[in-house]
PDB file of C-alpha atoms in Angstrom:
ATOM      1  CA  UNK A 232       0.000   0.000   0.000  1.00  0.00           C
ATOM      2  CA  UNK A 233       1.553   3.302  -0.931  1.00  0.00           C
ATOM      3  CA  UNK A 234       0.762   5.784   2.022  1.00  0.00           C
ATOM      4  CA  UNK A 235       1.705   9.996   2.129  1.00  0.00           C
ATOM      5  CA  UNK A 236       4.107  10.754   4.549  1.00  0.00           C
ATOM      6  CA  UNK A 237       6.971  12.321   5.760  1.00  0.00           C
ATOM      7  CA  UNK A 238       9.437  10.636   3.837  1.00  0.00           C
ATOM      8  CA  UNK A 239       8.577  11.988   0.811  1.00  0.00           C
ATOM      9  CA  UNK A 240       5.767  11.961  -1.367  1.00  0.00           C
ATOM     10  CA  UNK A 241       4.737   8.343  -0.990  1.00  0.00           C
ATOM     11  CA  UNK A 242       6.131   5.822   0.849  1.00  0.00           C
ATOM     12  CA  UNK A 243       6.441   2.325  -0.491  1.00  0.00           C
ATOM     13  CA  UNK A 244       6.633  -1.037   1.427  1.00  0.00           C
ATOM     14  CA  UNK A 245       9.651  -3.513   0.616  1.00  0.00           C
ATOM     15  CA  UNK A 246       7.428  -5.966  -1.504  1.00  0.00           C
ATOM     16  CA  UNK A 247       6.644  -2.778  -3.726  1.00  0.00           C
ATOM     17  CA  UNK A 248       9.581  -1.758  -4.271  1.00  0.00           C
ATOM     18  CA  UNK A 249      10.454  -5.036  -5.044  1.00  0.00           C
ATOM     19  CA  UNK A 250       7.401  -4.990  -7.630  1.00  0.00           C
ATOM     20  CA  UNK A 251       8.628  -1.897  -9.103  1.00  0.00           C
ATOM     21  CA  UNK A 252      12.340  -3.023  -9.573  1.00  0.00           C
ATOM     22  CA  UNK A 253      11.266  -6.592 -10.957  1.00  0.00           C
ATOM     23  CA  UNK A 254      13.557  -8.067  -7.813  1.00  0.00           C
ATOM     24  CA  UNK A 255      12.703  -9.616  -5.065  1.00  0.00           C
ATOM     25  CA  UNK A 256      12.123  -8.944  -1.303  1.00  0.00           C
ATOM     26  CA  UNK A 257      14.913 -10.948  -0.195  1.00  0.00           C
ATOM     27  CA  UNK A 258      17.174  -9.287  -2.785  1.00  0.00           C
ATOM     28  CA  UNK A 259      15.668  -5.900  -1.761  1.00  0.00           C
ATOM     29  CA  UNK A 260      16.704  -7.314   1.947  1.00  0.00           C
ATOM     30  CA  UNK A 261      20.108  -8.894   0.706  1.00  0.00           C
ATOM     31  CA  UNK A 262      21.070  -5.226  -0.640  1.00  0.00           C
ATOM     32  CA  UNK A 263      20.545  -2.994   2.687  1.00  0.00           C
ATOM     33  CA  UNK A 264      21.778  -5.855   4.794  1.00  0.00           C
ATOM     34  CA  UNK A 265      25.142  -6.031   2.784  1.00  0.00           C
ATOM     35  CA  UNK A 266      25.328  -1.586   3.183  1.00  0.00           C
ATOM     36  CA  UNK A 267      24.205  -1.145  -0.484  1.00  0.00           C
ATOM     37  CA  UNK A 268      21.239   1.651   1.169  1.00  0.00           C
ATOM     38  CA  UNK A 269      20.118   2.668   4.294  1.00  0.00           C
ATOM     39  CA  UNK A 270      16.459   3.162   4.755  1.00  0.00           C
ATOM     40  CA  UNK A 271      15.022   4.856   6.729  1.00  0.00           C
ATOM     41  CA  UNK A 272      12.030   3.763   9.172  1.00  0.00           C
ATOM     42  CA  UNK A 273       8.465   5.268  10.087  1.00  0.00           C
ATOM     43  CA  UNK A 274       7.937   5.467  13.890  1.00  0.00           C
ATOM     44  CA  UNK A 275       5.869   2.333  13.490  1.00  0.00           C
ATOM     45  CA  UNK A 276       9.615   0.987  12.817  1.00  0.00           C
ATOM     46  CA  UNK A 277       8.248   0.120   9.416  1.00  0.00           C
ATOM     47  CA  UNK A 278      10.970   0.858   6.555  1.00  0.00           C
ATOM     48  CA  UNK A 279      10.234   3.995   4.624  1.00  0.00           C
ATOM     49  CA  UNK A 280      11.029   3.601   0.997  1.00  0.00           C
ATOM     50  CA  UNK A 281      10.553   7.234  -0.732  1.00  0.00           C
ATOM     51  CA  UNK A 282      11.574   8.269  -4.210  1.00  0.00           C
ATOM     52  CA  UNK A 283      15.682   8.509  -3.144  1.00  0.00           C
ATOM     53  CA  UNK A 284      15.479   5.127  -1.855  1.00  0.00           C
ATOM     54  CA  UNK A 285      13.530   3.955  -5.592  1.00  0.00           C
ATOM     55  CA  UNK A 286      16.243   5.913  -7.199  1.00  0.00           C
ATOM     56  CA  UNK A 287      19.220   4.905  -5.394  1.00  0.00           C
ATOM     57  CA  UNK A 288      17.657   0.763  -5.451  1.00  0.00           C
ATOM     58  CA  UNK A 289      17.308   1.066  -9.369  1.00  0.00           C
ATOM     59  CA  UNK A 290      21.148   2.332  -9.922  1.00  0.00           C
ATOM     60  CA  UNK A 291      22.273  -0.659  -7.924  1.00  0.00           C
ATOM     61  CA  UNK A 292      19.488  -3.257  -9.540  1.00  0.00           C
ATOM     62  CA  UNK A 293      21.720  -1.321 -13.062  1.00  0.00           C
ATOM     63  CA  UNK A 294      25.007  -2.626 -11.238  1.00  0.00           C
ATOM     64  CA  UNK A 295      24.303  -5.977 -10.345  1.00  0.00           C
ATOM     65  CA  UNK A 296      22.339  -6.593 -13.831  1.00  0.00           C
ATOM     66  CA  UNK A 297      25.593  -5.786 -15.210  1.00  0.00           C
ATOM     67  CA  UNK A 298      27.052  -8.341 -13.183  1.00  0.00           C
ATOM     68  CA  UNK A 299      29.112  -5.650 -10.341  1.00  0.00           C
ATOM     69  CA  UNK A 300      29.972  -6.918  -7.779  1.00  0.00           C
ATOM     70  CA  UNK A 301      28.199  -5.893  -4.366  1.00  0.00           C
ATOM     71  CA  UNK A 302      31.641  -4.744  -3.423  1.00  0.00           C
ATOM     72  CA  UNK A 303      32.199  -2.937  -6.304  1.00  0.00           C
ATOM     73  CA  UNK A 304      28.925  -0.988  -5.891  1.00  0.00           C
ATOM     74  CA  UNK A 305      29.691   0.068  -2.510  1.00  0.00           C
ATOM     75  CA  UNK A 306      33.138   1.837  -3.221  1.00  0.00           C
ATOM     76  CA  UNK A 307      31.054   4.300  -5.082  1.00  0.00           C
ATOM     77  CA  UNK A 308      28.588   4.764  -2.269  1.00  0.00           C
ATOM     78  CA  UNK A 309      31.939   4.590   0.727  1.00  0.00           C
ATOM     79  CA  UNK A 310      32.958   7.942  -1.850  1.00  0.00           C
ATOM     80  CA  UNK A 311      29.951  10.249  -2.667  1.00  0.00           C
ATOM     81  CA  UNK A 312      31.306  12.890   0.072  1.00  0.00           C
ATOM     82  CA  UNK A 313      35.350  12.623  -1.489  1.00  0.00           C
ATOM     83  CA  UNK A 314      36.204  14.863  -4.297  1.00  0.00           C
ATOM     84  CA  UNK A 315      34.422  13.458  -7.974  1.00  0.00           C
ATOM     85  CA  UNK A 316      36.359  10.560  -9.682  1.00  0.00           C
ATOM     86  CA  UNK A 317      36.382   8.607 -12.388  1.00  0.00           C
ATOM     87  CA  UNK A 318      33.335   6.264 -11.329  1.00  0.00           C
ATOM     88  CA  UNK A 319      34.485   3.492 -13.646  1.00  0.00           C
ATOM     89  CA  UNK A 320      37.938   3.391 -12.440  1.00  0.00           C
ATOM     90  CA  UNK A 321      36.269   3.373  -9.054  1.00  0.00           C
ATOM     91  CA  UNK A 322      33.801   0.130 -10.067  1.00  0.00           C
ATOM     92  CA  UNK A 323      36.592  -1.555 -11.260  1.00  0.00           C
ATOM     93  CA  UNK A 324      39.266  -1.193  -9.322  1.00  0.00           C
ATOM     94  CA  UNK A 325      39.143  -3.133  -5.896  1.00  0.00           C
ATOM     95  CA  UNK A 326      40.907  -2.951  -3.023  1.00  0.00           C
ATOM     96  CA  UNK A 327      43.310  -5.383  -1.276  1.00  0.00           C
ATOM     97  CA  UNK A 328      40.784  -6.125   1.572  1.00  0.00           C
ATOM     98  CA  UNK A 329      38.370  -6.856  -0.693  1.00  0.00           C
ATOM     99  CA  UNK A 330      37.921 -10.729  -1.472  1.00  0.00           C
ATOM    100  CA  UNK A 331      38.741 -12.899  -4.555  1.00  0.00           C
ATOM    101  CA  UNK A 332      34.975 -12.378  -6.019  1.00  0.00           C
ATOM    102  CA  UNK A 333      35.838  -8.350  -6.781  1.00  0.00           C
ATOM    103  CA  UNK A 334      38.187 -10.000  -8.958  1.00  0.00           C
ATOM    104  CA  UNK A 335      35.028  -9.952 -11.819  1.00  0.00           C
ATOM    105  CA  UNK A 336      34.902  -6.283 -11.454  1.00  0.00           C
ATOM    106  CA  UNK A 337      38.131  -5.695 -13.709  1.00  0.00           C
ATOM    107  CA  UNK A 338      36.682  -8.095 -16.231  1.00  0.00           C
ATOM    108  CA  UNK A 339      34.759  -5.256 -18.019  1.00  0.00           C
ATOM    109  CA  UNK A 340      37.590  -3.077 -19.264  1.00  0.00           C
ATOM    110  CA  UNK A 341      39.363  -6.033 -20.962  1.00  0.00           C
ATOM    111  CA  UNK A 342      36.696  -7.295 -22.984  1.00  0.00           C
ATOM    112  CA  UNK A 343      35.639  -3.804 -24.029  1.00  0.00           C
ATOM    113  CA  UNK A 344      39.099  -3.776 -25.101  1.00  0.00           C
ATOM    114  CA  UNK A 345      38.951  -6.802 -27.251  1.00  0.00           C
ATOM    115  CA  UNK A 346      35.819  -5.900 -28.829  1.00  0.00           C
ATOM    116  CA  UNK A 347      37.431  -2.367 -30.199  1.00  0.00           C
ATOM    117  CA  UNK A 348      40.129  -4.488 -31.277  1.00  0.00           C
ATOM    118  CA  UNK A 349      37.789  -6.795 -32.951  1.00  0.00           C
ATOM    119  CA  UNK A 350      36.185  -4.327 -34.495  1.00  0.00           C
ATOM    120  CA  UNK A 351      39.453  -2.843 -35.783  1.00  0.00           C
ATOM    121  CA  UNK A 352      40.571  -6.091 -37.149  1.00  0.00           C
ATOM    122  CA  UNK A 353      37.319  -6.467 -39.142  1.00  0.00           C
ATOM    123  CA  UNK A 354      37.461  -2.977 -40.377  1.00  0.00           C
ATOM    124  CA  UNK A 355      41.435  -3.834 -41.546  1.00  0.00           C
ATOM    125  CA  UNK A 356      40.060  -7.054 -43.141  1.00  0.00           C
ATOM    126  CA  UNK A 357      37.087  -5.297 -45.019  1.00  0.00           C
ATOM    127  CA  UNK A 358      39.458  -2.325 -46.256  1.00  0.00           C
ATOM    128  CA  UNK A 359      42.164  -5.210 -47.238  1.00  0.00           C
ATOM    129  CA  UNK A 360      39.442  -7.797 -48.944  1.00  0.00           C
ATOM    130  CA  UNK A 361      36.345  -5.773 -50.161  1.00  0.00           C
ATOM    131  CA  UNK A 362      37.991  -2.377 -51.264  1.00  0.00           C
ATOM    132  CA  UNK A 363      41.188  -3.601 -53.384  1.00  0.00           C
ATOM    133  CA  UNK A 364      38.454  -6.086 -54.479  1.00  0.00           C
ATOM    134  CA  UNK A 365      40.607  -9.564 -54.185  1.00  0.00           C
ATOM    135  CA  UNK A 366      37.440 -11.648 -52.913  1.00  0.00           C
TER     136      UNK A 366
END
C-alpha cells in the first residue's frame, strides 16, 4: 500500500519496491543488509522507501544486472562525500581487503578492449578484402 508521509511523497513497502524493480524482497533485503542503502524507518519501525530510496535501489538493480559486484557498488557509495572521480575506475578497481569475487569487477575493461580491437581487425580485413576487391 503506498501511504503519504513524511518521507517523501509516498512511501512504499519492501514488496513494492520489489514490484517496481522486478527483484525480489529478499534481494531488496540482501542489498541494505550487505550496506548497499540505508532506509530509513516510520515510527511504526516500518521501513520507509521514498523516491531517493527507488532511485538509489534502481542504480544498484543497473550494477548488479551488469554483473558488479556488491563490493564494487559500494566503493562508489563509501565515496559520494570525497572529491568526484572517475566512477568506472572506481567500479573496477578493488581494493586489497576486498575478497577474490571483486576480482570480476576488472573483467569489463578487458573485454571492451577486445571488442574495439575486434572491431578494428574487421574494419582492416574489409578495407584489405572488399575495397582492393581480391574476394
Amino acid at each position: 500500500m503506498v501511504e503519504k508521509g513524511t518521507y517523501g511523497l509516498h512511501v512504499l513497502s519492501r514488496k513494492e519496491v520489489a514490484l517496481l524493480l522486478d527483484a525480489t524482497t529478499e534481494t531488496v533485503r540482501n542489498w541494505e543488509r550487505n550496506g548497499l542503502i540505508t532506509v530509513p524507518r516510520m515510527n511504526n519501525g516500518n521501513r520507509a522507501y521514498g523516491e531517493r530510496e527507488l532511485e538509489q535501489l534502481r542504480v544498484i538493480r543497473t550494477l548488479r544486472s551488469a554483473h558488479y559486484s556488491i563490493n564494487a557498488i559500494l566503493r562508489p557509495l563509501k565515496q559520494i562525500h570525497q572529491p568526484l572521480s572517475d566512477i568506472f575506475t572506481i567500479l573496477n578497481t578493488p581494493i586489497d581487503e576486498e575478497d577474490i569475487v571483486s576480482i570480476t569487477d576488472q573483467l569489463g575493461k578487458p573485454l571492451l578492449e577486445a571488442i574495439t580491437d575486434a572491431k578494428t581487425t574487421l574494419a582492416l580485413f574489409h578495407d584489405k578484402y572488399f575495397k582492393e576487391g581480391s574476394l
